[in-house]
Amino acid sequence: MTDLLIRHGRVIDGTGTPAIDADIAITDGRITAIGDLRLTRATDTIDASGRMVTPGFIDIHTHSDLTLMLEGRAPSSVAQGITTQIAGNCGVSAAPTRDFEPYYGPLDPAMTRGLVCDWTGFDDYFQRLQQQGVGTNVATLVGHGNIRVAAMGYDDRAPTASEMDRMRALTQQAMQDGAVGLSTGLAYAPGPFAQLDELIELGKVIGEFGGIYTSHIRNQTEGIADAVGEVIAVGEGAGIAAHVSHMQPGSPMIGATADLLRTMDDLRRRGVDVSCDAIPYTVGSTTLKSLLPPWSLDGGDEALIARLHDPIMRDKIKADTMTHGAESGGSRKRNLVKDGDWEKIWLGSSGPANEHLTGKSFAEIGRLRQQDPHEAVLDILIEEEARPWMLAEDVSEEDFLNIARHEAGGIISDGFSLIPEGVLAEGKHHPRSYAAFPYFLRHFIREQQAMTWEQAIHKLTGHAATRFRIADRGLLREGLWADIVIFDAEQIGEQADFDQPYRFPRGIDHVFINGVAALRDGQLQDSRSGRILRHAA
Ligand SMILES: [Zn+2]
């Protein structure tokens, strides 16, 4: 007797090959048969007539490391069909911590207010996550920011020999505990303070475990080619797979993905193991302080705030942005500041003092506060202890599609697992946490027909699993884990937007994770059937 039978679905298996009409049988969490199963008897049956049946979506780039500790059910992820997520991106992960203090990097600490951090390494973190139960399967990279801060704080300098040893040891421990690789955030302190040799050294450590190196690169504007080159240099120098996260260029390099991908093609033909991904939105989101030159973050937030209080340093910070823009490091969004595009940058989250300004552009915030928008950014950073998040419109759909259609390109949310209540629903964060994949499927696939459904699903499933070496998921195949999404291709779409970012998507009927219903008939279930996917060397 089969546990579950999904009948009459239009099955897209995740390989990119054409859909077929078939039934799927599931027992003990795994797919046991695919085909004409009309004679199979099952405890539970789902009629998937008129629906697409696909592997669960694999989101290779999330920042759910800490939000999962507050809300293990991961409702915003499950509701959009995500069954596996890879956390620990952009140089920031849940572990290692320094003295039980998480490294937040570009994340918003206000978002996880009240969280008690009682773990140091991944082993403890995974155990705690497992104990409370987790809504999706979770794998994680180890963040270079965590490692550098734990070894040497926020200092803007090269590590000493003993600090480098410490960083190697922490990286090794993280990999032993099951991290899938190393991520860097070279736009976020202390990432910009690290040079190539340090990254190669740490790359060699993860190489011993077959880990992947992923990077939020040093520059996404004028210097993007060199910054991508640096990722490739780390990969080649350490002999590891290298991956450029959200490789979308900002002004004045809009459209540069065509050249970047051509270069990548040449390298890949010569055997260089490099890939990339992109977020399906033209609006990005990150910490407000990344509008500042990285040198101003030397020593951490307290040192930054002291500099913002000092009139001479404050002028120097402003002058750096106005003279160099993103060229001197930090977020690509610094070029919007340089160009005076204040209507394209808005406040995403803030503490109580400026809560009323969230969702407003800095052009408007400047008017309301009767000050220059650049001054408003610096003052709000002081008033909110450097924590706020911003959103900014600064990349193109053309660049997204160039990456999405490329054989080495993945598609990511860059979001968090959230729930639309309590602390995780405060502010106006990016709607991608609730909507990235349904938005991609509605906007680019159903409406623009930019790719076939089979190609699109392949990117969200089989392609992602292959790149991150998740051997037993990402496809609908006999013997693999039953991570499955059933949706209506005519209906699937986002309901969250920038005004109402915390709305669940529509058109998804069922989500199964390890054979257990996480979403049934459109209703979220508290099944917490996700697993921790520890990397096996
Ligand atoms: Zn990210």
PDB file of C-alpha atoms and ligand atoms in Angstrom, residues 61 63 89-90 246 414, ligand 1:
ATOM      1  CA  HIS A  61      20.387  31.996  -1.655  1.00  0.00           C
ATOM      2  CA  HIS A  63      19.205  34.773   4.738  1.00  0.00           C
ATOM      3  CA  ASN A  89      24.993  33.763   2.053  1.00  0.00           C
ATOM      4  CA  CYS A  90      26.748  37.081   1.495  1.00  0.00           C
ATOM      5  CA  HIS A 246      23.163  38.028  -7.669  1.00  0.00           C
ATOM      6  CA  ASP A 414      17.722  36.487  -1.469  1.00  0.00           C
TER       7      ASP A 414
HETATM    8 ZN    ZN B   1      22.025  37.834  -0.163  1.00  0.00          ZN
END
